XYZ file of C-alpha atoms in Angstrom:
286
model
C -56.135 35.608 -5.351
C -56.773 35.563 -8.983
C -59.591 33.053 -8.699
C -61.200 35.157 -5.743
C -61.241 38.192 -8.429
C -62.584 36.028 -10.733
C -65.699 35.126 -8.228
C -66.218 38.591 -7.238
C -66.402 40.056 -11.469
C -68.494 37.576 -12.472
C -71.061 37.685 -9.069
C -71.094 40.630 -9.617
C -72.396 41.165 -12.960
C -74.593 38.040 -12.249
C -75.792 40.032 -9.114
C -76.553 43.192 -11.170
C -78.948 41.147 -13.617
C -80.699 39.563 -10.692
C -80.666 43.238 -8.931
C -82.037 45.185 -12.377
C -84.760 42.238 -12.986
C -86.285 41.010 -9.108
C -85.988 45.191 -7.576
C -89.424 46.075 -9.928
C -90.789 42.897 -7.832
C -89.489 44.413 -4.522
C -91.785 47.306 -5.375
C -95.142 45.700 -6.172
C -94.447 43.456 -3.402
C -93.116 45.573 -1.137
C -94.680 49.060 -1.274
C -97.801 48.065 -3.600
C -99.069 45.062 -1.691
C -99.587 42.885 -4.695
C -97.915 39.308 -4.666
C -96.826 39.142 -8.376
C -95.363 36.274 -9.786
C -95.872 37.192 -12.996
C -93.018 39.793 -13.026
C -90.421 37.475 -14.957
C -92.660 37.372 -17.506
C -91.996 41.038 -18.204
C -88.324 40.146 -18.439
C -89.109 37.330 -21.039
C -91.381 39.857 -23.116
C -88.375 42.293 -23.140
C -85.978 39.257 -24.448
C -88.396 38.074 -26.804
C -88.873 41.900 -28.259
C -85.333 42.210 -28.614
C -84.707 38.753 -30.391
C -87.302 39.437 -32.567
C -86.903 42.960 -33.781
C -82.814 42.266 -33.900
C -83.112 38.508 -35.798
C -86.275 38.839 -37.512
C -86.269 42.990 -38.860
C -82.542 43.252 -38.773
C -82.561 46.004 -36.275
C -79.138 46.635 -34.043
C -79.153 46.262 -30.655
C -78.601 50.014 -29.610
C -81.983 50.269 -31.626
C -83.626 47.258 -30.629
C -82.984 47.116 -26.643
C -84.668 50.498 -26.131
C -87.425 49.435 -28.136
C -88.185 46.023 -26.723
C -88.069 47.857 -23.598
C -90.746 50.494 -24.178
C -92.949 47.656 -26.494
C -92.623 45.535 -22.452
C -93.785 48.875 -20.901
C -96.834 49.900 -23.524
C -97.904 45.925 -22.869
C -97.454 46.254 -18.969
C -99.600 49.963 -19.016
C -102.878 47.977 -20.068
C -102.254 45.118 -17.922
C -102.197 47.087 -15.305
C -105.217 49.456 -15.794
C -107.243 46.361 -16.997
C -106.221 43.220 -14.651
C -103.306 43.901 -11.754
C -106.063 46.946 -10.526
C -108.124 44.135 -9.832
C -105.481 42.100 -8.618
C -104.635 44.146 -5.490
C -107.770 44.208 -4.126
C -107.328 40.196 -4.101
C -106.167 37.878 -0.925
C -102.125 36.690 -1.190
C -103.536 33.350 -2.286
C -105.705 34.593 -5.071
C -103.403 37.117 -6.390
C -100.664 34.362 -6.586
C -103.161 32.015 -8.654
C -104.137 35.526 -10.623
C -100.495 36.167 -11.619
C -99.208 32.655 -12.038
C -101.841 32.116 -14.414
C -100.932 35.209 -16.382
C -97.115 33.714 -16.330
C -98.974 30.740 -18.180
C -100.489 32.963 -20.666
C -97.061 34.668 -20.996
C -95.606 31.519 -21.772
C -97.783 30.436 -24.253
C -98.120 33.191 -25.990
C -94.469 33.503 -26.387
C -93.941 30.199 -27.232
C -96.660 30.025 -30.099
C -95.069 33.328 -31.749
C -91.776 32.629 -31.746
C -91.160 28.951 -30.841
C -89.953 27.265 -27.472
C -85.831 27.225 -28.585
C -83.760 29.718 -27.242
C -83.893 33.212 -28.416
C -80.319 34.782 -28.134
C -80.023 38.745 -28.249
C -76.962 39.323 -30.442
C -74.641 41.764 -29.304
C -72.976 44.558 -30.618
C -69.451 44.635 -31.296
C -68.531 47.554 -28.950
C -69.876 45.166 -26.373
C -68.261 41.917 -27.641
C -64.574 43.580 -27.157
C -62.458 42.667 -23.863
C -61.329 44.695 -21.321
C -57.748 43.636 -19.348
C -58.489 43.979 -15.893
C -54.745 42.724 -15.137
C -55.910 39.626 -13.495
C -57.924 38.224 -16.310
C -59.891 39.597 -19.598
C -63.570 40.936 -18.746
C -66.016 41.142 -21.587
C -67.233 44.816 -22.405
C -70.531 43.563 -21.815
C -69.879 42.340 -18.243
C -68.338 45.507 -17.760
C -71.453 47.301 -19.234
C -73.932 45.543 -16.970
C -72.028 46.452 -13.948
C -71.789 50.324 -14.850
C -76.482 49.957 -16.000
C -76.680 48.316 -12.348
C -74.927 51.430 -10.240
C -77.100 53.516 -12.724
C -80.341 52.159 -12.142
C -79.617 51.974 -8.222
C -78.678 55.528 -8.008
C -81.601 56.515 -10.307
C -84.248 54.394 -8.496
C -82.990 56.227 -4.864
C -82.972 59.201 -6.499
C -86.209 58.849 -7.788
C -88.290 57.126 -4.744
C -86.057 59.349 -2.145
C -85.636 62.710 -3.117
C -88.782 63.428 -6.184
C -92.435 64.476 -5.192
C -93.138 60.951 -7.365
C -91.197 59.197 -4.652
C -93.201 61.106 -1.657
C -96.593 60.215 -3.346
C -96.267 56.499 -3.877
C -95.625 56.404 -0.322
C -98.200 58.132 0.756
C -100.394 56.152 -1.503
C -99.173 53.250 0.156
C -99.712 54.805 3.727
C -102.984 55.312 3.273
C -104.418 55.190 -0.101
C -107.507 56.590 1.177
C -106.477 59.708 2.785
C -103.653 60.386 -0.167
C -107.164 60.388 -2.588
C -108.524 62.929 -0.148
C -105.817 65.600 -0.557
C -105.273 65.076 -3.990
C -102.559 62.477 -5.050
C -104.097 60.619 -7.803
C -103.042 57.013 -6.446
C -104.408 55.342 -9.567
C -101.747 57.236 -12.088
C -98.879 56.194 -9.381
C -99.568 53.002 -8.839
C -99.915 52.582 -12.628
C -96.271 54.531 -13.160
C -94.865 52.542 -10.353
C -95.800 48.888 -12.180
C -94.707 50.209 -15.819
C -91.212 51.063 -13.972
C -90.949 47.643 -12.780
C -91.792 46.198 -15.809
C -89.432 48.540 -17.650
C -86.826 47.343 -15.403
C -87.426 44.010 -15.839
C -86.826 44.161 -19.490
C -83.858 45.650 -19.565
C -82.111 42.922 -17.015
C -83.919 40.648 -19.274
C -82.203 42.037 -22.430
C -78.698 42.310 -20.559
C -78.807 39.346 -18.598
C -79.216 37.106 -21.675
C -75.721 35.831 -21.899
C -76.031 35.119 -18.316
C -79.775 33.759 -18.130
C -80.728 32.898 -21.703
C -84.043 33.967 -22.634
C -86.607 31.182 -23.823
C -90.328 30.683 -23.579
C -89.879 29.002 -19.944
C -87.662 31.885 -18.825
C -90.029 33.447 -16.130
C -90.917 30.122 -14.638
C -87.084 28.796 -14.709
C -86.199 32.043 -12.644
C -89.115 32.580 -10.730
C -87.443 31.042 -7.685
C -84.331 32.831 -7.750
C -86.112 36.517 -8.079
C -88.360 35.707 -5.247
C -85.352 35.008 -3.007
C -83.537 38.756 -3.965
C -86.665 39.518 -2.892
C -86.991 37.945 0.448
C -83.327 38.337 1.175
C -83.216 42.038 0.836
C -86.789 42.895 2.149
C -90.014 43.434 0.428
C -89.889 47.310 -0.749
C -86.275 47.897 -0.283
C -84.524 48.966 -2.740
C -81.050 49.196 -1.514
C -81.792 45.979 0.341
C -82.469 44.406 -3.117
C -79.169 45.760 -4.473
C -77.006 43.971 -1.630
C -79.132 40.547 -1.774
C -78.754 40.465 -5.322
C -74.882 41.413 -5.185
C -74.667 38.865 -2.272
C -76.432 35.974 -4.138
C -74.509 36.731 -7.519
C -71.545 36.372 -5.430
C -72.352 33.089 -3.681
C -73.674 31.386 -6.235
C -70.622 31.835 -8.742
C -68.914 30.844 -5.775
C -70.001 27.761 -5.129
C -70.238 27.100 -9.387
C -65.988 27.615 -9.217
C -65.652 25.616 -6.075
C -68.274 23.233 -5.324
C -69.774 22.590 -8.526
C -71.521 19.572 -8.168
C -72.514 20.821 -4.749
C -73.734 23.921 -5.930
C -77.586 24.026 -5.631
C -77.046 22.566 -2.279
C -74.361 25.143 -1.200
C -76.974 28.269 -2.457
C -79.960 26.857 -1.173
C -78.763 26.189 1.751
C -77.414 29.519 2.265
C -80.833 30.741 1.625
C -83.120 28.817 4.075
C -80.652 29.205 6.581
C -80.470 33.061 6.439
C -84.103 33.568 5.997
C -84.232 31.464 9.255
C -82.196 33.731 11.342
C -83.603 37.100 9.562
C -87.005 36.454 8.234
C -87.877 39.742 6.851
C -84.745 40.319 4.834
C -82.070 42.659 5.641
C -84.316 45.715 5.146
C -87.314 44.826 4.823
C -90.462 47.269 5.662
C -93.197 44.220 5.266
């Protein structure tokens, strides 16, 4: 019993990182139409801000993680205005070549500014404290992630659900046409909608650094595994995205504890054979 409560903490805090990083791809894939693999990059730019303004200026994490994660979202606004509004008039083929390359650039540019070696985000020491769950000691930090993930769910339904912002983007992804014609100005969304994702992205980048250390190699290392919370849950489902990403944290710590030197086998198998039975995801509305 102890060992199955040991699975189920630790894929689940593994599941929230995946959840808070691949949902901002579940929206540009999903609802915006644009294929881009670029979006762990976003993560690594939020890692990299947060390693540099913590080791290099000395600033503390509460101060450093909020601003690594607007610096990601002032560097995403541009991108977006400048190269992804090209991007999405582009075939699936061209805008994966588009965005791949711009992981490249990502890369390098990361990696000539601060060096390919890993880039750990040191924590605070509220979050370096345990917490006795009876069964076994759980990091504050674990227990942290867990609490930003329910947040960021409830906020992201909230927000796409029940706010006039939520009823435009769809509308804009209806018919983009026809919600120009009466007035939604689709441009402003869709730029909103990407700088969210982006946002997002940082922040499971910052948090998720214990779990998937941050380097210069980090969005091409993980690329894989955020395109499959995609597909599982369904391109432009956000609550889909939240139980694929649960499901996967789950299965793959699994299979670490039981099987390890089966493990990639175990979780990959898993995959293609679910995808074969349920191609679109569990929820998916592409």
């Amino acid at each position: 019993m102890d060992l199955l409560l040991n699975i189920a903490v630790d894929g689940i805090a593994y599941g929230m990182i995946l959840f808070m990083i691949a949902v901002g791809l579940s929206v540009t894939m999903g609802l915006m139409r644009v294929v881009n693999l670029a979006h762990g990059g976003f993560a690594l730019i939020g890692g990299a801000l947060a390693h540099w303004l913590g080791a290099e200026l000395g600033l503390g994490f509460w101060l450093a993680a909020p601003l690594a994660i607007a610096g990601t979202v002032l560097i995403a606004l541009p991108l977006e205005r400048v190269l992804y509004r090209r991007i999405y008039g582009f075939g699936e083929l061209q805008q994966v070549l588009a965005t791949i390359g711009l992981t490249f650039l990502m890369i390098a540019s990361v990696n000539y500014l601060l060096g390919s070696t890993l880039l750990p985000i040191e924590l605070p020491p509220a979050l370096r404290q345990t917490v006795d769950l009876g069964f076994r000691q759980l990091t504050a930090h674990r227990a942290a992630v867990i609490v930003v993930g329910l947040v960021v769910i409830a906020g992201l339904w909230g927000l796409l659900d029940r706010t006039r912002f939520g009823i435009r983007l769809r509308a804009a992804v209806d018919n983009r046409d026809s919600a120009s014609a009466i007035g939604i100005n689709t441009s402003s969304i869709y730029m909103l909608t990407f700088a969210l994702g982006a946002g997002l992205a940082a922040l499971g980048g910052i948090l998720g650094a214990e779990l998937l250390p941050i380097d210069a190699y980090y969005p091409l290392r993980y690329m894989v595994l955020f395109l499959i919370v995609v597909a599982i849950g369904g391109m432009g489902s956000i609550l889909g995205s939240f139980v694929a990403a649960l499901a996967i944290g789950v299965i793959e710590t699994a299979s670490r504890y039981l099987v390890p030197d089966l493990a990639t086998i175990v979780f990959f198998g898993f995959v293609i054979l679910f995808l074969a039975v349920r191609p679109r995801g569990l929820m998916g509305s592409a």
